Amino acid sequence: MYSEKVMDHFQNPRNVGELENPSGVGTVGNAKCGDIMRIYLDVDENQIIRDVKFKTFGCGAAVATSSMATELVKGKSIYEALQVTNKAVMDALDGLPPVKVHCSLLAEEAIHAALWDYAEKHQMEIPGLEKPVSDISEHEDEEDY
Ligand code: FES
């Protein structure tokens, strides 16, 4: 039911932990399942994501998608990181079962929330970045999976 990549990232998640003095932190949850994810970004002076860590209190798919999402944004600019959608994360994991697709939204939203926090701290705007929600289940019905 799960791809080998999902199982690998679930059993050996990359970039687990937190960062001291992060450039941006984003926390999102899904009230329907109770899962919570937090992403920490360390962004350098050239707006490149130098380091990223995550903590996920959630299901295996949420752990695997956060792990893959952190791998995909590491080394990227804050603008490129915005292109890391839940679909990109799922593709990189060779897919998720349909009932677990919503779990991948947590990773995308947590990255957006961390980028938003970074932008606010630097009094800048990242084009295309919308104000994140803290509970993604509020928007689930509108999401086009
Ligand atoms: Fe909630 Fe997976 S069941 S994130």
Coordinates of N, CA and C and ligand atoms in Angstrom, one line a residue:
M1 N 0.8 -1.2 0.0 CA 0.0 0.0 0.0 C 0.9 1.3 0.0
Y2 N 2.0 1.2 0.7 CA 2.9 2.4 0.7 C 4.1 2.0 -0.2
S3 N 4.6 3.1 -0.8 CA 5.8 2.9 -1.7 C 7.0 2.6 -0.8
E4 N 8.1 2.1 -1.4 CA 9.3 1.9 -0.6 C 9.9 3.2 -0.1
K5 N 9.7 4.3 -0.9 CA 10.2 5.6 -0.5 C 9.5 6.1 0.7
V6 N 8.2 5.9 0.8 CA 7.4 6.3 1.9 C 7.8 5.6 3.1
M7 N 8.0 4.3 3.0 CA 8.4 3.5 4.1 C 9.8 3.9 4.6
D8 N 10.7 4.2 3.7 CA 12.1 4.6 4.0 C 12.0 5.9 4.8
H9 N 11.3 6.9 4.3 CA 11.2 8.2 5.0 C 10.4 8.1 6.3
F10 N 9.5 7.2 6.4 CA 8.8 7.0 7.7 C 9.8 6.4 8.7
Q11 N 10.5 5.4 8.3 CA 11.4 4.7 9.2 C 12.7 5.4 9.5
N12 N 13.2 6.1 8.5 CA 14.4 6.9 8.7 C 14.2 8.3 8.3
P13 N 13.4 9.1 9.0 CA 13.1 10.4 8.6 C 14.3 11.3 8.6
R14 N 14.4 12.1 7.6 CA 15.6 13.1 7.5 C 15.2 14.4 8.1
N15 N 16.2 15.0 8.7 CA 16.0 16.4 9.2 C 15.1 16.5 10.4
V16 N 15.0 15.5 11.2 CA 14.2 15.6 12.4 C 14.8 16.5 13.5
G17 N 14.1 17.3 14.1 CA 14.6 18.1 15.2 C 14.2 19.5 15.2
E18 N 14.9 20.3 15.9 CA 14.6 21.8 15.8 C 15.9 22.6 15.6
L19 N 15.7 23.8 15.3 CA 16.9 24.7 15.1 C 16.8 25.8 16.2
E20 N 18.0 26.1 16.7 CA 18.1 27.3 17.6 C 18.1 28.5 16.8
N21 N 17.4 29.5 17.2 CA 17.4 30.8 16.5 C 17.0 30.6 15.0
P22 N 15.9 30.0 14.7 CA 15.6 29.8 13.3 C 15.2 31.1 12.6
S23 N 15.3 31.2 11.3 CA 14.9 32.3 10.5 C 13.4 32.4 10.4
G24 N 12.8 31.2 10.4 CA 11.3 31.2 10.3 C 10.9 29.8 10.9
V25 N 9.7 29.9 11.5 CA 9.1 28.7 12.1 C 7.6 28.6 11.7
G26 N 7.2 27.5 11.2 CA 5.8 27.3 10.9 C 5.2 26.1 11.5
T27 N 4.0 26.3 12.1 CA 3.3 25.2 12.8 C 1.9 25.1 12.2
V28 N 1.5 24.0 11.8 CA 0.1 23.8 11.3 C -0.4 22.5 11.8
G29 N -1.7 22.4 11.9 CA -2.3 21.2 12.4 C -3.5 20.8 11.5
N30 N -4.0 19.7 11.7 CA -5.3 19.3 11.1 C -6.2 18.8 12.2
A31 N -7.2 19.6 12.5 CA -8.0 19.4 13.7 C -8.8 18.0 13.5
K32 N -9.0 17.6 12.2 CA -9.8 16.4 12.0 C -9.1 15.2 12.5
C33 N -7.8 15.1 12.3 CA -7.0 13.9 12.7 C -6.2 14.2 14.0
G34 N -6.0 15.5 14.3 CA -5.2 15.9 15.5 C -3.7 16.0 15.2
D35 N -3.3 15.8 14.0 CA -1.9 15.8 13.7 C -1.3 17.2 13.6
I36 N -0.1 17.4 14.0 CA 0.6 18.7 14.1 C 2.0 18.6 13.5
M37 N 2.4 19.6 12.7 CA 3.7 19.6 12.2 C 4.3 21.0 12.4
R38 N 5.6 21.0 12.7 CA 6.4 22.2 12.8 C 7.6 22.2 12.0
I39 N 7.9 23.2 11.3 CA 9.1 23.3 10.4 C 9.9 24.5 10.8
Y40 N 11.2 24.3 10.9 CA 12.2 25.4 11.2 C 13.1 25.6 10.0
L41 N 13.2 26.9 9.7 CA 14.1 27.2 8.5 C 15.3 28.0 9.0
D42 N 16.4 27.7 8.4 CA 17.6 28.6 8.6 C 17.9 29.2 7.2
V43 N 17.7 30.4 7.0 CA 17.8 31.0 5.7 C 19.1 32.0 5.8
D44 N 20.0 31.9 4.8 CA 21.2 32.7 4.8 C 20.9 34.1 4.2
E45 N 22.0 34.9 4.1 CA 21.8 36.3 3.6 C 21.4 36.3 2.1
N46 N 21.6 35.2 1.4 CA 21.2 35.2 0.0 C 19.8 34.6 -0.2
Q47 N 19.1 34.4 0.9 CA 17.8 33.9 0.9 C 17.7 32.4 0.4
I48 N 18.8 31.7 0.7 CA 18.9 30.3 0.5 C 18.6 29.5 1.8
I49 N 17.9 28.5 1.7 CA 17.6 27.7 2.9 C 18.8 26.8 3.2
R50 N 19.5 27.2 4.2 CA 20.8 26.5 4.6 C 20.5 25.3 5.3
D51 N 19.5 25.3 6.2 CA 19.1 24.2 7.0 C 17.6 24.2 7.3
V52 N 17.1 23.0 7.5 CA 15.7 22.9 7.8 C 15.5 21.6 8.7
K53 N 14.6 21.8 9.7 CA 14.3 20.7 10.6 C 12.8 20.6 10.8
F54 N 12.3 19.4 11.1 CA 10.9 19.4 11.4 C 10.6 18.5 12.6
K55 N 9.4 18.7 13.1 CA 8.9 17.9 14.2 C 7.5 17.6 13.8
T56 N 7.1 16.3 13.8 CA 5.7 16.0 13.4 C 5.1 15.1 14.5
F57 N 4.0 15.5 15.0 CA 3.2 14.7 15.9 C 2.1 14.2 15.0
G58 N 2.3 13.1 14.4 CA 1.3 12.7 13.4 C 1.5 11.3 12.9
C59 N 0.7 11.0 11.9 CA 0.7 9.6 11.3 C 2.0 9.4 10.5
G60 N 2.1 8.2 10.0 CA 3.3 7.8 9.3 C 3.5 8.6 8.0
A61 N 2.4 8.8 7.3 CA 2.4 9.5 6.0 C 2.8 11.0 6.3
A62 N 2.4 11.5 7.4 CA 2.8 12.9 7.7 C 4.3 13.0 8.0
V63 N 4.8 12.0 8.7 CA 6.2 11.9 9.0 C 7.0 11.8 7.6
A64 N 6.6 10.9 6.8 CA 7.3 10.7 5.5 C 7.2 11.9 4.6
T65 N 6.0 12.6 4.6 CA 5.9 13.7 3.7 C 6.7 14.9 4.3
S66 N 6.8 15.1 5.6 CA 7.6 16.2 6.2 C 9.1 15.9 5.9
S67 N 9.5 14.6 6.0 CA 10.9 14.3 5.8 C 11.2 14.6 4.3
M68 N 10.4 14.2 3.4 CA 10.7 14.5 2.0 C 10.6 16.0 1.7
A69 N 9.7 16.6 2.3 CA 9.5 18.1 2.0 C 10.8 18.8 2.5
T70 N 11.3 18.4 3.6 CA 12.5 19.1 4.1 C 13.7 18.9 3.1
E71 N 13.8 17.6 2.6 CA 14.8 17.3 1.7 C 14.7 18.2 0.4
L72 N 13.4 18.4 0.0 CA 13.2 19.1 -1.3 C 13.5 20.6 -1.1
V73 N 13.3 21.2 0.1 CA 13.5 22.6 0.2 C 15.0 23.0 0.6
K74 N 15.7 22.0 1.1 CA 17.0 22.3 1.6 C 17.9 22.7 0.4
G75 N 18.6 23.8 0.6 CA 19.5 24.3 -0.5 C 18.8 25.2 -1.5
K76 N 17.5 25.2 -1.4 CA 16.7 26.0 -2.4 C 16.6 27.5 -1.9
S77 N 16.2 28.4 -2.8 CA 15.9 29.7 -2.4 C 14.5 29.7 -1.8
I78 N 14.2 30.8 -1.0 CA 12.8 30.9 -0.4 C 11.8 30.9 -1.5
Y79 N 12.1 31.4 -2.7 CA 11.1 31.4 -3.8 C 10.9 30.1 -4.4
E80 N 12.0 29.3 -4.5 CA 11.9 28.0 -5.1 C 11.2 27.1 -4.1
A81 N 11.4 27.3 -2.8 CA 10.7 26.5 -1.8 C 9.2 26.6 -1.9
L82 N 8.7 27.7 -2.4 CA 7.3 27.9 -2.5 C 6.7 27.0 -3.6
Q83 N 7.6 26.5 -4.5 CA 7.1 25.6 -5.5 C 7.0 24.2 -5.1
V84 N 7.5 23.9 -3.8 CA 7.4 22.5 -3.3 C 6.0 22.3 -2.8
T85 N 5.1 21.9 -3.7 CA 3.7 21.6 -3.3 C 3.6 20.2 -2.8
N86 N 2.4 20.0 -2.2 CA 2.1 18.6 -1.7 C 2.2 17.6 -2.9
K87 N 1.9 18.0 -4.1 CA 1.9 17.1 -5.2 C 3.4 16.8 -5.5
A88 N 4.3 17.8 -5.4 CA 5.7 17.5 -5.7 C 6.3 16.6 -4.6
V89 N 5.8 16.8 -3.4 CA 6.3 15.9 -2.3 C 5.8 14.4 -2.6
M90 N 4.5 14.3 -2.9 CA 4.0 13.0 -3.2 C 4.7 12.3 -4.4
D91 N 4.9 13.1 -5.4 CA 5.6 12.5 -6.6 C 7.0 12.0 -6.2
A92 N 7.7 12.8 -5.3 CA 9.0 12.4 -4.9 C 9.0 11.2 -4.1
L93 N 7.8 10.9 -3.5 CA 7.7 9.7 -2.6 C 7.0 8.5 -3.4
D94 N 6.9 8.7 -4.7 CA 6.2 7.7 -5.6 C 4.8 7.5 -5.1
G95 N 4.1 8.5 -4.7 CA 2.7 8.5 -4.4 C 2.3 8.1 -3.0
L96 N 1.1 8.4 -2.7 CA 0.5 8.1 -1.4 C -0.9 7.5 -1.6
P97 N -1.4 6.6 -0.8 CA -2.7 6.1 -0.9 C -3.7 7.3 -0.8
P98 N -4.8 7.2 -1.6 CA -5.7 8.4 -1.6 C -6.2 8.8 -0.3
V99 N -6.4 8.0 0.7 CA -6.9 8.4 2.0 C -5.8 9.2 2.8
K100 N -4.6 9.1 2.3 CA -3.5 9.7 3.0 C -3.0 11.0 2.3
V101 N -3.6 11.4 1.2 CA -3.2 12.6 0.4 C -3.3 13.8 1.3
H102 N -4.3 13.9 2.2 CA -4.4 15.1 3.0 C -3.2 15.3 3.9
C103 N -2.5 14.2 4.3 CA -1.4 14.3 5.2 C -0.3 15.1 4.5
S104 N -0.2 15.0 3.2 CA 0.9 15.7 2.5 C 0.7 17.2 2.5
L105 N -0.6 17.6 2.7 CA -0.9 19.1 2.8 C -0.3 19.7 4.0
L106 N -0.1 18.9 5.1 CA 0.5 19.5 6.3 C 1.9 20.0 6.0
A107 N 2.6 19.2 5.2 CA 4.0 19.5 4.9 C 4.1 20.8 4.1
E108 N 3.2 20.9 3.1 CA 3.2 22.1 2.3 C 2.8 23.3 3.1
E109 N 1.8 23.2 3.9 CA 1.4 24.4 4.7 C 2.4 24.7 5.8
A110 N 3.1 23.8 6.3 CA 4.1 24.1 7.4 C 5.2 24.8 6.8
I111 N 5.6 24.5 5.5 CA 6.7 25.2 4.8 C 6.2 26.6 4.6
H112 N 5.0 26.8 4.1 CA 4.5 28.1 3.8 C 4.4 28.9 5.1
A113 N 4.0 28.3 6.2 CA 3.9 29.1 7.4 C 5.3 29.5 7.9
A114 N 6.3 28.7 7.7 CA 7.7 29.1 8.1 C 8.2 30.2 7.2
L115 N 7.9 30.1 5.9 CA 8.3 31.2 5.0 C 7.6 32.5 5.3
W116 N 6.3 32.4 5.7 CA 5.6 33.6 6.1 C 6.2 34.2 7.3
D117 N 6.6 33.4 8.3 CA 7.2 33.9 9.5 C 8.5 34.6 9.1
Y118 N 9.3 34.0 8.2 CA 10.6 34.5 7.8 C 10.3 35.9 7.1
A119 N 9.3 36.0 6.2 CA 9.0 37.2 5.5 C 8.6 38.3 6.5
E120 N 7.8 37.9 7.5 CA 7.3 38.9 8.4 C 8.5 39.5 9.2
K121 N 9.4 38.6 9.6 CA 10.5 39.0 10.4 C 11.4 40.0 9.6
H122 N 11.4 39.8 8.3 CA 12.3 40.6 7.4 C 11.5 41.7 6.7
Q123 N 10.3 41.9 7.1 CA 9.4 42.9 6.6 C 9.5 42.9 5.0
M124 N 9.2 41.7 4.5 CA 9.2 41.6 3.0 C 8.0 40.8 2.6
E125 N 7.8 40.7 1.3 CA 6.7 39.9 0.8 C 7.3 38.9 -0.1
I126 N 6.8 37.6 -0.1 CA 7.2 36.6 -1.0 C 6.1 36.5 -2.0
P127 N 6.2 36.9 -3.3 CA 5.1 36.8 -4.2 C 4.5 35.4 -4.3
G128 N 3.2 35.3 -4.2 CA 2.5 34.1 -4.3 C 2.3 33.4 -3.0
L129 N 2.9 33.9 -1.9 CA 2.7 33.3 -0.6 C 1.5 33.9 0.1
E130 N 0.6 33.0 0.4 CA -0.6 33.5 1.1 C -0.5 33.3 2.6
K131 N -1.2 34.1 3.4 CA -1.2 33.9 4.8 C -1.6 32.5 5.2
P132 N -0.7 31.8 5.9 CA -1.1 30.4 6.2 C -2.2 30.2 7.2
V133 N -2.8 29.1 7.3 CA -3.8 28.8 8.3 C -3.2 27.9 9.3
S134 N -3.7 27.9 10.5 CA -3.1 27.1 11.5 C -3.8 25.7 11.6
D135 N -5.0 25.6 11.0 CA -5.7 24.4 10.9 C -6.1 24.1 9.5
I136 N -5.4 23.2 8.8 CA -5.7 23.0 7.4 C -7.0 22.3 7.2
S137 N -7.6 21.7 8.2 CA -8.9 21.0 7.9 C -10.0 22.0 7.5
E138 N -9.8 23.3 8.0 CA -10.8 24.3 7.6 C -10.9 24.5 6.1
H139 N -9.8 24.3 5.4 CA -9.8 24.5 4.0 C -9.9 23.2 3.2
E140 N -10.0 22.1 3.8 CA -9.9 20.9 3.1 C -11.0 20.7 2.0
D141 N -12.2 21.2 2.3 CA -13.2 21.0 1.3 C -12.9 21.8 0.1
E142 N -12.2 22.8 0.2 CA -11.9 23.6 -1.0 C -10.7 23.1 -1.8
E143 N -9.9 22.2 -1.1 CA -8.7 21.8 -1.8 C -9.0 20.9 -3.0
D144 N -8.2 21.1 -4.0 CA -8.3 20.2 -5.1 C -7.2 19.2 -5.1
Y145 N -7.4 18.1 -4.5 CA -6.4 17.0 -4.4 C -6.1 16.4 -5.8
Ligands
FES1 FE1 -3.5 13.3 10.0 FE2 -2.1 11.8 8.4 S1 -3.9 11.2 9.4 S2 -1.8 13.9 8.9

